[in-house]
């Protein structure tokens, strides 16, 4: 009887590993990240300003929102990214952006935050604190 009680108290390691595998969240694989939506886009030069360019590391390409979307320097522009082909949640360990330092040009942003959703069409929920960019042309993380 004591041996039966001991067996009942211990789970088979393979079963435990299988159950725990449902709790694992894989890291983002940048090769699978895609820009899938944006609030607006400057149509004057789509070859270098399209939303897909937000992931392009070249300093010659970027995403630019449409003219007039940040009246008085205030706006609520956004980009949406798919982080996995399967739609499964992914672990984001770092976000990096590069912009011209303020107050130069229309590409500057001062404050931003991240949002997440299980579906590409929302609902979206805030997933980070408010971040503030620095006045530097270097990459910011």
Coordinates of N, CA and C in Angstrom, one line a residue:
X1 N 0.8 -1.2 0.0 CA 0.0 0.0 0.0 C 0.9 1.3 0.0
X2 N 2.0 1.3 0.8 CA 2.8 2.4 0.8 C 3.5 2.7 -0.6
X3 N 3.8 1.6 -1.3 CA 4.4 1.7 -2.7 C 3.3 2.3 -3.6
X4 N 2.1 2.0 -3.5 CA 1.0 2.6 -4.3 C 0.9 4.1 -4.0
X5 N 1.0 4.5 -2.8 CA 0.9 5.9 -2.4 C 2.0 6.7 -3.0
X6 N 3.2 6.1 -3.0 CA 4.4 6.8 -3.5 C 4.3 6.9 -5.0
X7 N 3.7 5.9 -5.7 CA 3.5 6.0 -7.2 C 2.5 7.0 -7.5
X8 N 1.5 7.2 -6.7 CA 0.5 8.2 -7.0 C 1.0 9.6 -6.8
X9 N 2.0 9.8 -5.9 CA 2.5 11.1 -5.6 C 3.5 11.6 -6.7
X10 N 4.0 10.7 -7.5 CA 5.0 11.0 -8.5 C 4.4 10.9 -9.9
X11 N 4.5 12.0 -10.7 CA 4.1 12.0 -12.0 C 5.2 11.5 -13.0
X12 N 4.8 10.9 -14.0 CA 5.8 10.4 -15.0 C 6.5 11.6 -15.6
X13 N 7.8 11.7 -15.7 CA 8.5 12.8 -16.2 C 8.1 13.2 -17.6
X14 N 7.8 12.3 -18.5 CA 7.4 12.6 -19.8 C 6.1 13.3 -19.8
X15 N 5.2 12.9 -18.9 CA 3.9 13.6 -18.8 C 4.1 15.0 -18.3
X16 N 4.9 15.2 -17.4 CA 5.2 16.5 -16.8 C 5.8 17.4 -18.0
X17 N 6.8 16.9 -18.7 CA 7.4 17.7 -19.8 C 6.3 18.0 -20.8
X18 N 5.5 17.1 -21.2 CA 4.4 17.4 -22.2 C 3.5 18.5 -21.7
X19 N 3.1 18.4 -20.5 CA 2.2 19.5 -19.9 C 2.9 20.8 -19.9
X20 N 4.1 20.8 -19.5 CA 4.9 22.1 -19.4 C 5.2 22.7 -20.8
X21 N 5.2 21.8 -21.8 CA 5.5 22.3 -23.2 C 4.4 23.3 -23.6
X22 N 3.2 23.2 -23.1 CA 2.1 24.1 -23.4 C 2.2 25.4 -22.8
X23 N 3.1 25.6 -21.8 CA 3.4 26.8 -21.2 C 4.6 27.6 -21.7
X24 N 5.3 27.0 -22.6 CA 6.5 27.6 -23.2 C 6.1 28.6 -24.2
X25 N 6.9 29.7 -24.3 CA 6.7 30.7 -25.3 C 8.0 30.9 -26.0
X26 N 8.0 30.7 -27.3 CA 9.2 30.8 -28.1 C 9.6 32.2 -28.3
X27 N 10.9 32.5 -28.4 CA 11.4 33.8 -28.7 C 11.1 34.2 -30.2
X28 N 11.0 35.5 -30.4 CA 10.7 36.0 -31.7 C 11.9 35.6 -32.6
X29 N 11.6 35.1 -33.8 CA 12.6 34.9 -34.9 C 12.4 36.0 -35.9
X30 N 13.4 36.9 -35.9 CA 13.3 38.1 -36.8 C 13.1 37.8 -38.2
X31 N 13.5 36.6 -38.7 CA 13.3 36.2 -40.1 C 11.8 36.0 -40.4
X32 N 11.0 35.8 -39.3 CA 9.6 35.6 -39.5 C 8.7 36.8 -39.3
X33 N 9.3 37.9 -38.8 CA 8.6 39.1 -38.5 C 8.2 39.9 -39.7
X34 N 6.9 40.3 -39.8 CA 6.4 41.0 -41.0 C 5.6 42.2 -40.6
X35 N 5.8 43.3 -41.3 CA 4.9 44.4 -41.1 C 3.6 44.1 -41.8
X36 N 2.4 44.2 -41.0 CA 1.2 43.8 -41.6 C 0.1 44.9 -41.6
X37 N 0.4 46.0 -41.0 CA -0.6 47.1 -41.0 C 0.0 48.4 -40.5
X38 N -0.6 49.5 -40.8 CA -0.2 50.8 -40.3 C -1.3 51.7 -40.3
X39 N -1.2 52.8 -39.5 CA -2.3 53.8 -39.4 C -2.4 54.6 -40.7
X40 N -1.3 54.9 -41.3 CA -1.3 55.6 -42.6 C 0.1 55.5 -43.2
X41 N 0.2 56.0 -44.4 CA 1.5 55.9 -45.1 C 1.7 57.0 -46.1
X42 N 2.8 57.6 -46.1 CA 3.1 58.6 -47.1 C 3.2 58.0 -48.4
X43 N 2.3 58.3 -49.4 CA 2.3 57.7 -50.7 C 3.2 58.4 -51.7
X44 N 3.9 59.4 -51.3 CA 4.8 60.2 -52.3 C 6.0 59.3 -52.8
X45 N 6.5 58.5 -51.9 CA 7.6 57.7 -52.3 C 7.6 56.3 -51.7
X46 N 6.6 55.4 -52.2 CA 6.4 54.1 -51.6 C 7.6 53.2 -51.7
X47 N 8.5 53.4 -52.6 CA 9.6 52.5 -52.8 C 10.6 52.6 -51.6
X48 N 10.6 53.7 -50.9 CA 11.4 53.8 -49.7 C 10.7 54.1 -48.4
X49 N 9.4 54.4 -48.5 CA 8.6 54.8 -47.3 C 7.5 53.9 -46.9
X50 N 7.3 52.7 -47.5 CA 6.2 51.8 -47.3 C 6.4 51.2 -45.9
X51 N 5.3 50.6 -45.3 CA 5.3 50.1 -44.0 C 6.4 48.9 -43.8
X52 N 6.6 48.2 -44.9 CA 7.5 47.1 -44.9 C 8.9 47.6 -44.6
X53 N 9.2 48.9 -44.9 CA 10.5 49.4 -44.7 C 10.8 49.7 -43.2
X54 N 9.8 49.6 -42.4 CA 10.1 49.7 -41.0 C 11.0 48.6 -40.4
X55 N 11.1 47.5 -41.1 CA 12.0 46.4 -40.7 C 13.3 46.4 -41.5
X56 N 13.5 47.3 -42.4 CA 14.7 47.4 -43.2 C 15.8 48.2 -42.5
X57 N 16.9 47.5 -42.3 CA 18.0 48.2 -41.5 C 18.7 49.3 -42.3
X58 N 18.4 49.4 -43.6 CA 19.1 50.5 -44.4 C 18.8 51.9 -43.9
X59 N 19.7 52.8 -43.8 CA 19.4 54.1 -43.4 C 18.7 54.9 -44.5
X60 N 18.6 54.3 -45.7 CA 17.9 55.0 -46.8 C 16.4 54.7 -46.9
X61 N 16.0 53.8 -46.1 CA 14.6 53.4 -46.2 C 13.9 53.5 -44.8
X62 N 12.6 53.8 -44.7 CA 11.9 54.0 -43.5 C 10.4 54.0 -43.8
X63 N 9.6 53.9 -42.7 CA 8.2 54.1 -42.9 C 7.9 55.5 -42.4
X64 N 7.1 56.2 -43.2 CA 6.6 57.5 -42.9 C 5.1 57.5 -42.9
X65 N 4.5 58.1 -41.9 CA 3.0 58.3 -41.9 C 2.6 59.3 -42.9
X66 N 1.3 59.3 -43.2 CA 0.8 60.3 -44.2 C 0.9 61.7 -43.7
X67 N 1.0 62.6 -44.6 CA 1.1 64.0 -44.2 C -0.2 64.5 -43.5
X68 N 0.0 65.3 -42.5 CA -1.2 65.8 -41.8 C -1.7 65.0 -40.6
X69 N -1.0 63.9 -40.3 CA -1.5 63.0 -39.3 C -1.0 63.3 -37.9
X70 N -0.1 64.3 -37.8 CA 0.5 64.7 -36.5 C 0.4 66.2 -36.4
X71 N -0.8 66.7 -36.4 CA -1.0 68.2 -36.3 C -0.4 68.7 -35.0
X72 N 0.4 69.7 -35.1 CA 1.0 70.3 -34.0 C 2.0 69.4 -33.3
X73 N 2.5 68.4 -34.0 CA 3.4 67.5 -33.4 C 2.8 66.4 -32.6
X74 N 1.5 66.3 -32.5 CA 0.8 65.3 -31.7 C 0.1 64.3 -32.6
X75 N 0.3 63.0 -32.4 CA -0.4 62.1 -33.3 C -0.5 60.7 -32.6
X76 N -1.1 59.8 -33.2 CA -1.3 58.5 -32.7 C -1.1 57.4 -33.8
X77 N 0.0 57.6 -34.5 CA 0.4 56.7 -35.6 C 0.8 55.4 -35.1
X78 N 0.7 54.3 -35.9 CA 1.0 53.0 -35.4 C 1.5 52.1 -36.6
X79 N 2.2 51.1 -36.2 CA 2.6 50.0 -37.1 C 2.2 48.7 -36.4
X80 N 1.8 47.7 -37.2 CA 1.4 46.4 -36.7 C 2.4 45.3 -37.3
X81 N 2.8 44.4 -36.5 CA 3.8 43.4 -37.0 C 3.2 42.0 -36.6
X82 N 3.4 41.1 -37.5 CA 3.2 39.7 -37.2 C 4.5 39.1 -36.7
X83 N 4.5 38.4 -35.6 CA 5.7 37.9 -35.0 C 5.9 36.4 -35.2
X84 N 4.9 35.7 -35.8 CA 5.0 34.3 -36.1 C 4.1 33.9 -37.2
X85 N 4.5 32.9 -38.0 CA 3.6 32.4 -39.1 C 2.4 31.7 -38.5
X86 N 2.6 31.0 -37.4 CA 1.6 30.2 -36.8 C 0.6 31.0 -36.0
X87 N 0.9 32.2 -35.7 CA 0.0 33.0 -34.8 C 0.2 32.7 -33.3
X88 N 1.1 31.9 -33.0 CA 1.4 31.6 -31.6 C 2.1 32.8 -30.9
X89 N 1.8 33.0 -29.6 CA 2.5 34.0 -28.9 C 4.0 33.9 -29.0
X90 N 4.7 35.0 -29.0 CA 6.2 35.0 -29.0 C 6.7 35.9 -27.9
X91 N 7.9 35.6 -27.4 CA 8.5 36.4 -26.4 C 9.4 37.5 -27.0
X92 N 9.0 38.7 -26.7 CA 9.8 39.9 -27.2 C 10.7 40.3 -26.1
X93 N 12.0 40.2 -26.4 CA 13.0 40.5 -25.4 C 13.6 41.9 -25.6
X94 N 13.4 42.5 -26.8 CA 14.1 43.7 -27.1 C 13.3 44.4 -28.3
X95 N 13.1 45.7 -28.2 CA 12.6 46.5 -29.3 C 13.6 47.6 -29.6
X96 N 14.0 47.7 -30.8 CA 15.0 48.7 -31.2 C 14.4 49.5 -32.3
X97 N 14.7 50.8 -32.2 CA 14.3 51.7 -33.3 C 15.4 52.8 -33.6
X98 N 15.4 53.3 -34.8 CA 16.4 54.3 -35.2 C 15.6 55.4 -35.9
X99 N 15.8 56.6 -35.4 CA 15.1 57.8 -35.9 C 16.1 58.9 -36.0
X100 N 15.8 59.9 -36.8 CA 16.6 61.1 -36.7 C 16.4 61.8 -35.4
X101 N 17.4 62.4 -34.7 CA 17.1 63.0 -33.4 C 16.2 64.2 -33.6
X102 N 15.3 64.3 -32.6 CA 14.4 65.4 -32.5 C 15.3 66.7 -32.4
X103 N 14.8 67.8 -32.9 CA 13.6 68.1 -33.5 C 13.6 68.0 -35.0
X104 N 14.5 67.2 -35.6 CA 14.7 67.1 -37.1 C 13.6 66.3 -37.8
X105 N 13.0 66.9 -38.8 CA 12.2 66.1 -39.7 C 11.0 65.5 -39.2
X106 N 10.2 64.9 -40.2 CA 8.9 64.3 -39.9 C 9.1 62.9 -39.3
X107 N 10.3 62.3 -39.3 CA 10.5 60.9 -38.9 C 10.7 60.8 -37.4
X108 N 10.7 61.9 -36.6 CA 10.9 61.8 -35.2 C 9.7 61.4 -34.4
X109 N 9.9 60.7 -33.4 CA 8.9 60.3 -32.4 C 9.4 60.5 -31.0
X110 N 8.7 61.0 -30.1 CA 9.2 61.2 -28.8 C 8.7 60.1 -27.8
X111 N 7.4 59.9 -27.8 CA 6.9 58.9 -26.9 C 6.2 57.8 -27.7
X112 N 6.3 56.5 -27.2 CA 5.6 55.4 -27.8 C 5.4 54.3 -26.8
X113 N 4.5 53.4 -27.1 CA 4.4 52.2 -26.3 C 4.0 51.0 -27.2
X114 N 4.1 49.8 -26.7 CA 3.8 48.6 -27.4 C 2.4 48.1 -27.0
X115 N 1.7 47.5 -28.0 CA 0.4 46.8 -27.7 C 0.5 45.4 -28.3
X116 N -0.3 44.5 -27.8 CA -0.3 43.2 -28.4 C -1.8 42.7 -28.5
X117 N -1.9 41.7 -29.4 CA -3.2 41.1 -29.6 C -3.0 39.6 -30.1
X118 N -3.9 38.8 -29.7 CA -3.8 37.4 -30.2 C -4.3 37.3 -31.7
X119 N -5.0 38.3 -32.1 CA -5.5 38.3 -33.5 C -5.0 39.6 -34.2
X120 N -4.8 39.5 -35.5 CA -4.3 40.7 -36.2 C -5.3 41.8 -36.3
X121 N -6.5 41.5 -36.1 CA -7.5 42.6 -36.1 C -8.0 43.0 -34.7
X122 N -7.2 42.6 -33.7 CA -7.5 43.0 -32.3 C -8.4 42.1 -31.6
X123 N -8.8 42.5 -30.5 CA -8.6 43.8 -29.8 C -7.1 43.9 -29.3
X124 N -6.6 45.1 -29.3 CA -5.3 45.4 -28.9 C -5.2 45.9 -27.5
X125 N -4.2 45.4 -26.7 CA -4.1 45.8 -25.3 C -2.7 46.3 -25.1
X126 N -2.6 47.3 -24.3 CA -1.2 47.9 -24.0 C -0.4 46.8 -23.4
X127 N 0.9 46.7 -23.8 CA 1.8 45.6 -23.4 C 3.1 46.2 -22.8
X128 N 3.2 47.5 -22.7 CA 4.5 48.0 -22.2 C 4.2 49.4 -21.5
X129 N 5.2 49.8 -20.9 CA 5.1 51.2 -20.3 C 5.3 52.2 -21.4
X130 N 5.2 53.4 -21.1 CA 5.5 54.5 -22.1 C 7.0 54.7 -22.2
X131 N 7.5 54.6 -23.4 CA 8.9 54.8 -23.7 C 9.1 56.2 -24.3
X132 N 10.3 56.8 -24.0 CA 10.7 58.1 -24.6 C 12.0 57.9 -25.3
X133 N 12.0 58.4 -26.6 CA 13.2 58.3 -27.4 C 14.2 59.4 -27.0
X134 N 15.5 59.2 -27.3 CA 16.5 60.1 -27.0 C 16.9 60.9 -28.2
X135 N 17.5 62.0 -28.0 CA 18.0 62.9 -29.1 C 19.3 62.3 -29.7
X136 N 19.2 61.2 -30.4 CA 20.4 60.6 -30.9 C 20.0 59.9 -32.2
X137 N 20.9 59.8 -33.2 CA 20.7 59.1 -34.4 C 21.1 57.6 -34.3
X138 N 21.7 57.3 -33.2 CA 22.1 55.9 -33.0 C 20.8 55.0 -32.7
X139 N 21.0 53.7 -32.8 CA 19.9 52.8 -32.5 C 19.6 52.9 -31.0
X140 N 18.3 52.9 -30.8 CA 17.8 52.9 -29.4 C 17.0 51.7 -29.0
X141 N 17.3 51.1 -27.9 CA 16.7 49.8 -27.5 C 16.0 50.0 -26.1

